[in-house]
CSV table of C-alpha atoms (C1' of nucleotides) in Angstrom, one decimal:
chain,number,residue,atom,x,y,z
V,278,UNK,CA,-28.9,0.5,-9.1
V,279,UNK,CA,-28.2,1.6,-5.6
V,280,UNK,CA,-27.8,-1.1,-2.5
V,281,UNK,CA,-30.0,-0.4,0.1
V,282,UNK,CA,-28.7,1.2,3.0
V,283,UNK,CA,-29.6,-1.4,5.7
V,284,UNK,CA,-27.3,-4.4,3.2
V,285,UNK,CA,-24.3,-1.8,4.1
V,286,UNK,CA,-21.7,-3.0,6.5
V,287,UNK,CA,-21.1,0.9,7.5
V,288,UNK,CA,-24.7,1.4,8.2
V,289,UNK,CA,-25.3,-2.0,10.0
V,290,UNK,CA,-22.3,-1.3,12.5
V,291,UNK,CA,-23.8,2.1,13.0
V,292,UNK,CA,-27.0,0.8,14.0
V,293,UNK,CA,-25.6,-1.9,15.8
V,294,UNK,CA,-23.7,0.4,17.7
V,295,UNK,CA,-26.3,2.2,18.9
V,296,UNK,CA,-28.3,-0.4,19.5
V,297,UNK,CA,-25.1,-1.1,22.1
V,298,UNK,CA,-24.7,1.9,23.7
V,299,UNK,CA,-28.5,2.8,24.7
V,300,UNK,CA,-27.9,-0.5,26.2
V,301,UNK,CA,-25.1,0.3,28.0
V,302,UNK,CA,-26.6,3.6,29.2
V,303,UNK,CA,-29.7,2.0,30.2
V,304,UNK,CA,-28.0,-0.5,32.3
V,305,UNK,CA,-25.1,1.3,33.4
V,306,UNK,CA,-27.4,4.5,34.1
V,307,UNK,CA,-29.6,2.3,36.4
V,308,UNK,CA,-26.8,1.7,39.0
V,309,UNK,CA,-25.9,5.5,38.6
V,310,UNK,CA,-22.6,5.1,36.4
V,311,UNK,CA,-21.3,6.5,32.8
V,312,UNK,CA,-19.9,3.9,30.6
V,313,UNK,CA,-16.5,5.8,30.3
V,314,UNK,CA,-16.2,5.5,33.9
V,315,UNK,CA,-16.4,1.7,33.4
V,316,UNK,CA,-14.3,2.0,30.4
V,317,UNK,CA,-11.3,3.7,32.4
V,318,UNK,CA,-11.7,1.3,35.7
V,319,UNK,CA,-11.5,-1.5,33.4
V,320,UNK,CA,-8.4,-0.4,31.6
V,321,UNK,CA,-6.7,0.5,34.9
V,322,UNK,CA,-7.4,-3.4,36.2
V,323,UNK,CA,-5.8,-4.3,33.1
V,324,UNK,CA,-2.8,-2.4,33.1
V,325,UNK,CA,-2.1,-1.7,36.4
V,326,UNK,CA,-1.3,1.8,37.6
V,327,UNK,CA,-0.1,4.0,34.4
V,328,UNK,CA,-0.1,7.4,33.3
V,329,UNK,CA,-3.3,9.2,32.3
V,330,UNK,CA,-1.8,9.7,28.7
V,331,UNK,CA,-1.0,6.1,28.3
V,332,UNK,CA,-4.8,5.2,29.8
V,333,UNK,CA,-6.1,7.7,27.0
V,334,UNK,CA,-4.5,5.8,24.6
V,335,UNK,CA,-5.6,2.4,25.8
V,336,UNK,CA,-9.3,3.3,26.2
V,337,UNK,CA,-9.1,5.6,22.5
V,338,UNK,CA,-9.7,9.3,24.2
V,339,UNK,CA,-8.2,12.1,24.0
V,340,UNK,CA,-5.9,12.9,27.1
V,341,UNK,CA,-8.0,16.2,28.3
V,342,UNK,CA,-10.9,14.2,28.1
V,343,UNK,CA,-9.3,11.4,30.6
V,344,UNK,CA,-8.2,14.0,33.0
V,345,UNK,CA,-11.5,15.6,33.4
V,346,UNK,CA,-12.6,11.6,34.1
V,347,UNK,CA,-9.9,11.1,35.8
V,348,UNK,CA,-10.7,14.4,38.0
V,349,UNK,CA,-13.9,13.1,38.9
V,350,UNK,CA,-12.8,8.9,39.7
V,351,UNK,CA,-10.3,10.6,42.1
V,352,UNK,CA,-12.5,12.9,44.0
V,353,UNK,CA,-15.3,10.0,44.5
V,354,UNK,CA,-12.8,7.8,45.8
V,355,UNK,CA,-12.4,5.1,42.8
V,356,UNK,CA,-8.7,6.1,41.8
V,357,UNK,CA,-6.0,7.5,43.2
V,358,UNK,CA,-3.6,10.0,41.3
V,359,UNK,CA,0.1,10.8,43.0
V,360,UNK,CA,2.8,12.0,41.1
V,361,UNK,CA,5.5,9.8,39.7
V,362,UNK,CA,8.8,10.2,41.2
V,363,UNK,CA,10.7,9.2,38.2
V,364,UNK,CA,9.3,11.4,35.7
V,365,UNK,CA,7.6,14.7,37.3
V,366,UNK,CA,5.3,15.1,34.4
V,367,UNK,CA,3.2,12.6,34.9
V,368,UNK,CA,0.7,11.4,37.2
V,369,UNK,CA,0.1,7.4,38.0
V,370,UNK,CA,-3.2,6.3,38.4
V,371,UNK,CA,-3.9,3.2,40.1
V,372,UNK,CA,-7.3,1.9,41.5
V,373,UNK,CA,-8.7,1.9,44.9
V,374,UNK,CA,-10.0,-0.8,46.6
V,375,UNK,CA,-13.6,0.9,46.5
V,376,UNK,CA,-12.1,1.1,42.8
V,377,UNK,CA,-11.8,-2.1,42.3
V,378,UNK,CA,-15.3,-3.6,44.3
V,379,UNK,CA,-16.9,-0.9,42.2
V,380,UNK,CA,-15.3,-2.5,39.1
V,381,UNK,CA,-16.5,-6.1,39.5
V,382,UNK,CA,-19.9,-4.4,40.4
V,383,UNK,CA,-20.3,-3.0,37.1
V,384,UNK,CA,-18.8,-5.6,35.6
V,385,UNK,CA,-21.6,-7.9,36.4
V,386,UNK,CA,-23.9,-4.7,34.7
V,387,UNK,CA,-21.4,-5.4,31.7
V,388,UNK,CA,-21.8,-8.9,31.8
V,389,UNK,CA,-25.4,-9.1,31.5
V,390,UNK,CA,-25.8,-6.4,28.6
V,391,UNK,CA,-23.2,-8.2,26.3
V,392,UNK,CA,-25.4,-11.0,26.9
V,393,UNK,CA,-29.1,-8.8,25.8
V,394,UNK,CA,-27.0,-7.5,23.0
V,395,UNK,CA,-25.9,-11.0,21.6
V,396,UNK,CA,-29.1,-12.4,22.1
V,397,UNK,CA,-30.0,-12.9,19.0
V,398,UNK,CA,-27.5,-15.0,18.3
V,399,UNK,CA,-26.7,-18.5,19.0
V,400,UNK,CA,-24.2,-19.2,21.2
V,401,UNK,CA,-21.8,-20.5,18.4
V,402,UNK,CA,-23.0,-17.7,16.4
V,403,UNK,CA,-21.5,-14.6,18.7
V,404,UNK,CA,-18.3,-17.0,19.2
V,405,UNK,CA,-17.7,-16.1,15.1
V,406,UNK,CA,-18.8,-13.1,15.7
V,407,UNK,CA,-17.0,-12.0,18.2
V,408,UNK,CA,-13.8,-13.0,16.3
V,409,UNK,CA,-14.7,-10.8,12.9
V,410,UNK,CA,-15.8,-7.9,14.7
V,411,UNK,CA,-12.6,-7.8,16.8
V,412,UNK,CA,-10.9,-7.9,13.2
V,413,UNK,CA,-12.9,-5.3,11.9
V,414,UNK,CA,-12.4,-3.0,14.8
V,415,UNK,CA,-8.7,-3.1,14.6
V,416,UNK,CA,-7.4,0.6,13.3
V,417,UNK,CA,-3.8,-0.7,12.3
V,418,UNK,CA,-4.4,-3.9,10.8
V,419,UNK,CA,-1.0,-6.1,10.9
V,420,UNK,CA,0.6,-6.7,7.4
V,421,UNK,CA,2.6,-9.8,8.3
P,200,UNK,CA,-12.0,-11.8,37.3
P,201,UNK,CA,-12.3,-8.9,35.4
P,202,UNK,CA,-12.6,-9.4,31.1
P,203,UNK,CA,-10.6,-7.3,29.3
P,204,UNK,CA,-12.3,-4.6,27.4
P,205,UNK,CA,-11.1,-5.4,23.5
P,206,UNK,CA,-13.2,-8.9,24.7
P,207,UNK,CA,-16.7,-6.9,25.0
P,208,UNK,CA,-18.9,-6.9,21.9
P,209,UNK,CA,-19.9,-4.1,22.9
P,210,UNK,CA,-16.8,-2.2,23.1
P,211,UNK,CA,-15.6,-4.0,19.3
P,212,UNK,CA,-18.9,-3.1,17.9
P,213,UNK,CA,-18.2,0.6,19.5
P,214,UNK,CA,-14.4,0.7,18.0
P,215,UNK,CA,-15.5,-0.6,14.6
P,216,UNK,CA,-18.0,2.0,14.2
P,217,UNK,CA,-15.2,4.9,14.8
P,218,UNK,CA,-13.3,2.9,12.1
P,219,UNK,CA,-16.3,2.7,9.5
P,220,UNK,CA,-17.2,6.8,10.2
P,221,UNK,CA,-13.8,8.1,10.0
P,222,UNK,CA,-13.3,6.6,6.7
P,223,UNK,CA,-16.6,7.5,5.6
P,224,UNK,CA,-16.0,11.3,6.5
P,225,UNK,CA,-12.4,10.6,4.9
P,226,UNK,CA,-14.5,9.8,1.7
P,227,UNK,CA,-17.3,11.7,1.7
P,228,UNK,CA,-15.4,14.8,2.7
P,229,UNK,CA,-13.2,14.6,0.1
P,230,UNK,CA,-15.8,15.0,-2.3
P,231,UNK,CA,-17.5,17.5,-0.3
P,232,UNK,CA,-20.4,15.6,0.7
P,233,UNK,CA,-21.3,14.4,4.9
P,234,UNK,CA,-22.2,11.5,5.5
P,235,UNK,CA,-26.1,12.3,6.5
P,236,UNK,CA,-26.9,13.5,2.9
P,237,UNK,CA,-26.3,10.1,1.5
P,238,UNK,CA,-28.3,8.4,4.1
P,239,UNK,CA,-31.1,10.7,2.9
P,240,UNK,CA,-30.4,10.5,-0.4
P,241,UNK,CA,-30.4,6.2,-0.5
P,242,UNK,CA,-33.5,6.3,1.5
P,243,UNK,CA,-35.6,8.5,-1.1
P,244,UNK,CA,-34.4,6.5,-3.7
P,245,UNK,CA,-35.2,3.0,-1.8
P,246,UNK,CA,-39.0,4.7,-0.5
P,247,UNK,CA,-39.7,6.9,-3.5
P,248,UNK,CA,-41.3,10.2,-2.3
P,249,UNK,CA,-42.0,9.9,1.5
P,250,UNK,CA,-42.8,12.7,4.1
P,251,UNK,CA,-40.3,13.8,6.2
P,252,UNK,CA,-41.8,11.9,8.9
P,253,UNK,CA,-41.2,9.0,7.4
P,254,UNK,CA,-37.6,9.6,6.2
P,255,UNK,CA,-36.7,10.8,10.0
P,256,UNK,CA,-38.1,7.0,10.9
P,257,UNK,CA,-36.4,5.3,8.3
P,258,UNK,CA,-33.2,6.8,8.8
P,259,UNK,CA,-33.3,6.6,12.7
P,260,UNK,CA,-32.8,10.6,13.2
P,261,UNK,CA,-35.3,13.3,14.6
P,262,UNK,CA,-37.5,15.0,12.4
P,263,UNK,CA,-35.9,18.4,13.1
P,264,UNK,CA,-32.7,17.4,12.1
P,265,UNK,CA,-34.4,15.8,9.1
P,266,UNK,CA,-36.1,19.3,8.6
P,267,UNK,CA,-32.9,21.0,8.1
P,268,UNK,CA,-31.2,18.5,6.2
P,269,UNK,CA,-34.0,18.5,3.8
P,270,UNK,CA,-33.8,22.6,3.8
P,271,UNK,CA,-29.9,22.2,2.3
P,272,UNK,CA,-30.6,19.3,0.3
P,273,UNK,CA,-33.9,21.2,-1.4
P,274,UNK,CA,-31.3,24.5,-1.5
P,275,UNK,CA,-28.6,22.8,-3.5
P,276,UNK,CA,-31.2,21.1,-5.8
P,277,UNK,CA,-31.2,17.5,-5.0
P,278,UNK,CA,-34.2,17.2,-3.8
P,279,UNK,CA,-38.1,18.4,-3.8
P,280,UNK,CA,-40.2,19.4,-1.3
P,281,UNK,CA,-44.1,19.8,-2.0
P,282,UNK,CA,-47.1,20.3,-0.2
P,283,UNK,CA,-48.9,16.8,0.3
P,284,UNK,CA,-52.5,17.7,-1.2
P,285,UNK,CA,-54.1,15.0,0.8
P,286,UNK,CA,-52.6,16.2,4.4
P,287,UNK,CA,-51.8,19.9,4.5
P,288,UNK,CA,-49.5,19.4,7.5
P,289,UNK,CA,-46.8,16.9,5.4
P,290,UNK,CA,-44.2,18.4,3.2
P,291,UNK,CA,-43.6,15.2,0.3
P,292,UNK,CA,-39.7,14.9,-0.1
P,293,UNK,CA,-38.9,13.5,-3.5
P,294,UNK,CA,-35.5,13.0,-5.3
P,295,UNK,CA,-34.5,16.1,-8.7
P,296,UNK,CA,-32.6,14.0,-11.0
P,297,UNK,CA,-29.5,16.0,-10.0
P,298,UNK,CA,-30.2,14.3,-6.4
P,299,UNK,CA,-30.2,10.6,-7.9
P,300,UNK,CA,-26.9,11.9,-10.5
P,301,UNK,CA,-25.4,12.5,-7.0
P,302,UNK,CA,-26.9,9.6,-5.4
P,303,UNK,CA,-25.4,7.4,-7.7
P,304,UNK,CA,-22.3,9.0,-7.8
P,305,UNK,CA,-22.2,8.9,-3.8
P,306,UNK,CA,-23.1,5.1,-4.1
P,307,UNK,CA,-19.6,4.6,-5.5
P,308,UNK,CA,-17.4,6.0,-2.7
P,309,UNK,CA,-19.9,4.3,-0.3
P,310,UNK,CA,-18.9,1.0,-2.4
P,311,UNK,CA,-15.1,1.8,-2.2
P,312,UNK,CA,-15.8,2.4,1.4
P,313,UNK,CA,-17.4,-0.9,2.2
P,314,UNK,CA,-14.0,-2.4,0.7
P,315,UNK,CA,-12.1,-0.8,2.8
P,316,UNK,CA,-13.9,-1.4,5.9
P,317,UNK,CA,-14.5,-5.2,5.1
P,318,UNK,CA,-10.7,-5.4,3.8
P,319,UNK,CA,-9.8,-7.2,6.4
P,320,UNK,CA,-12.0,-10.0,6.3
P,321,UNK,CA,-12.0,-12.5,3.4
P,322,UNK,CA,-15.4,-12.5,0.9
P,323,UNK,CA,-16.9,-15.6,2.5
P,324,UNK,CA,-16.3,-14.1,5.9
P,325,UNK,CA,-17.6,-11.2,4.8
P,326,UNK,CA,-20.8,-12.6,4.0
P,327,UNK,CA,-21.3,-14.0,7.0
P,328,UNK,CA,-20.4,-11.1,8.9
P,329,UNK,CA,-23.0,-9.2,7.2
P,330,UNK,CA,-25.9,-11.7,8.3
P,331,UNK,CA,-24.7,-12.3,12.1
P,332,UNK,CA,-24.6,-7.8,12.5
P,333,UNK,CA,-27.8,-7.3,10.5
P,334,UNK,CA,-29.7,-9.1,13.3
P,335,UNK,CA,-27.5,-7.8,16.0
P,336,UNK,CA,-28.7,-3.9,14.7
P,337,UNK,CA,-32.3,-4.6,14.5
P,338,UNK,CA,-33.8,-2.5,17.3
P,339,UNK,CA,-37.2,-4.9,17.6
P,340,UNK,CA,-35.9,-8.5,17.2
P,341,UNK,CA,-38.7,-10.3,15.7
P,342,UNK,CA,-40.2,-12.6,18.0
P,343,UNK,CA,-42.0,-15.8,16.1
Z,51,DG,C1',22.9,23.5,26.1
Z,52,DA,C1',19.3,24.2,22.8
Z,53,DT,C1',15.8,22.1,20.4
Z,54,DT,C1',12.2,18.8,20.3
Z,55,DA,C1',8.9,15.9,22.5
Z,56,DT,C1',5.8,14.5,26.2
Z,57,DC,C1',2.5,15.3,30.2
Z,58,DG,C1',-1.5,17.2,32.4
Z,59,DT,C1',-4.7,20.9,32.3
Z,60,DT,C1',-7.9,24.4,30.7
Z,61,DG,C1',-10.9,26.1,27.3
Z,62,DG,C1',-13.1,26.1,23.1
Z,63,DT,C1',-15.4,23.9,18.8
Z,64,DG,C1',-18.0,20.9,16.0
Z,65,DC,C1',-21.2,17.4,15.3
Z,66,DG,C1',-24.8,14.4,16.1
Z,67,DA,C1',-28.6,13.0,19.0
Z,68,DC,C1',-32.2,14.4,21.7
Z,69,DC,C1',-36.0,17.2,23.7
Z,70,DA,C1',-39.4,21.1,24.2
Z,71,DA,C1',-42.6,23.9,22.4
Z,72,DC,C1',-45.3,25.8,18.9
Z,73,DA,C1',-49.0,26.4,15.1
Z,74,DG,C1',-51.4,24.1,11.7
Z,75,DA,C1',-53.7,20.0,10.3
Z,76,DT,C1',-55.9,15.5,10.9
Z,77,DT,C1',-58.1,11.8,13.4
Z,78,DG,C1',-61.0,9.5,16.7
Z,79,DG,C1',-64.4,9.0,20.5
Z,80,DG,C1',-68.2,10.7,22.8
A,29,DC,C1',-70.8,17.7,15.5
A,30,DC,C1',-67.2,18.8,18.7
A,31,DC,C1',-63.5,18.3,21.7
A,32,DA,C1',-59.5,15.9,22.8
A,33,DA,C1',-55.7,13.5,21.2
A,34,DT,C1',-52.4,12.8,17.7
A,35,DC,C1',-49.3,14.0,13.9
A,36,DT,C1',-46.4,17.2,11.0
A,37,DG,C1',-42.8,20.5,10.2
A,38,DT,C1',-40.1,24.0,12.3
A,39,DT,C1',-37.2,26.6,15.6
A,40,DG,C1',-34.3,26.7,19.2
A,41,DG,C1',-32.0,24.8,22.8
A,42,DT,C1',-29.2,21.2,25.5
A,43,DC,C1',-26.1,17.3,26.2
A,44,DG,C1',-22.5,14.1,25.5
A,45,DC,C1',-18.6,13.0,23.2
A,46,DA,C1',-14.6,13.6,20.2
A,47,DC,C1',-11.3,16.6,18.8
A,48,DC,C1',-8.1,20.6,18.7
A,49,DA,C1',-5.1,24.6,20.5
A,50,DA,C1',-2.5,26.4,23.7
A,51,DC,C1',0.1,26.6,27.9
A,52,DG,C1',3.7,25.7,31.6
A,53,DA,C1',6.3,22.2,33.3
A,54,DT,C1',9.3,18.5,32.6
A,55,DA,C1',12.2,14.9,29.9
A,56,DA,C1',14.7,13.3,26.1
A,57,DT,C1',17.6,14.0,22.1
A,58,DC,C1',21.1,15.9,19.5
DNA sequence: GATTATCGTTGGTGCGACCAACAGATTGGG
DNA sequence: CCCAATCTGTTGGTCGCACCAACGATAATC
């Protein structure tokens, strides 16, 4: 007997997923912006000014596909690139102020699609969810 | 105040999905299989004999990437496609036993699969898990 | 000092999703 | 009945995103 494909976890995430993301483009698309853009701003508030190999690595990409991005946040004035002194290789990307004003802007965008994608959930509900998805989406799971 | 990404459902959900896929390919590649065959194969087997069409909506993908998909699956003998007597313009898809041989074959790595993917979770989480994401992925929330 | 590793960049590839257009067939309204 | 609108399967094309390969320049390691 075969399970059906919409009881497996695989296929529900996939779904769910894009269920997400349309969402994302939708919303983000409406205020002219492509989710990795947000995905990179965000990172950079996090972390401060780093390298654009350790940004790839803290948003998942690969590091040609961050310095295209990274190419195109610079020359409309979100980032700033300048070479760092101590090591020559690599560049430090730090956000602008327009970086950062753009940033909360879309964060707002952000906030209210997490909240059209929860929906249908209670509010205690996406609490437990929101804890075993994060599990779930770990790629090295700890082995205490 | 700015949330930190690995906070956004949005941007879990996203991150699991890469983790469920890449071990799917993993699996499925290693016996020589993608991903997209299975999905058709499951959802013969859960319809029966359906049109194209149909398996395009059920699966969620176009119906010209169903058309090919259905053109290797028919080529390597897992499935049939007949003319619909009733309505000359629909091609019926059904499963060759060889199809639901491999179906069921294909259902086991999927099985070994979910394991892995839900490893990290106990079974009772698990459970739960599967009830809060099966409403998050349904794309027309019932309204009652 | 020579090998090895890392950084940013360019260019290319593969895959899945999506769209456009078409001919053939069916359906529905006038 | 007939014309318009819709649906089906197919071909072919585009787009976005992930991934890989290679390169010159630089750092780190032994």
């Amino acid at each position: 007997m075969v399970k059906a494909l919409r009881t497996r976890a695989t296929w529900l995430v996939s779904r769910a997923q894009v269920r997400a993301y349309s969402l994302l483009k939708e919303m983000f698309g409406a205020v002219g912006v492509r989710p990795y853009h947000y995905r990179i701003l965000a990172a950079l508030d996090e972390s401060g000014p780093v390298s654009q190999a350790e940004l790839g690595r803290a948003t998942g990409s690969d590091r040609s596909d961050i310095s295209v991005a990274i190419e195109a946040l610079c020359s409309s004035g979100l980032t700033a690139r300048q070479a760092d002194p101590a090591d020559r290789r690599r560049n430090v990307i730090s956000l602008t102020d327009r970086g950062r004003s753009e940033l909360h802007r879309l964060d707002a965008v952000l906030d209210e699609a997490q909240e059209r994608f929860l929906a249908p959930l209670t509010r205690a509900e996406q609490v437990v969810f929101l804890q075993l998805i994060a599990r779930l989406s770990d790629d090295e799971p700890q082995e205490d």
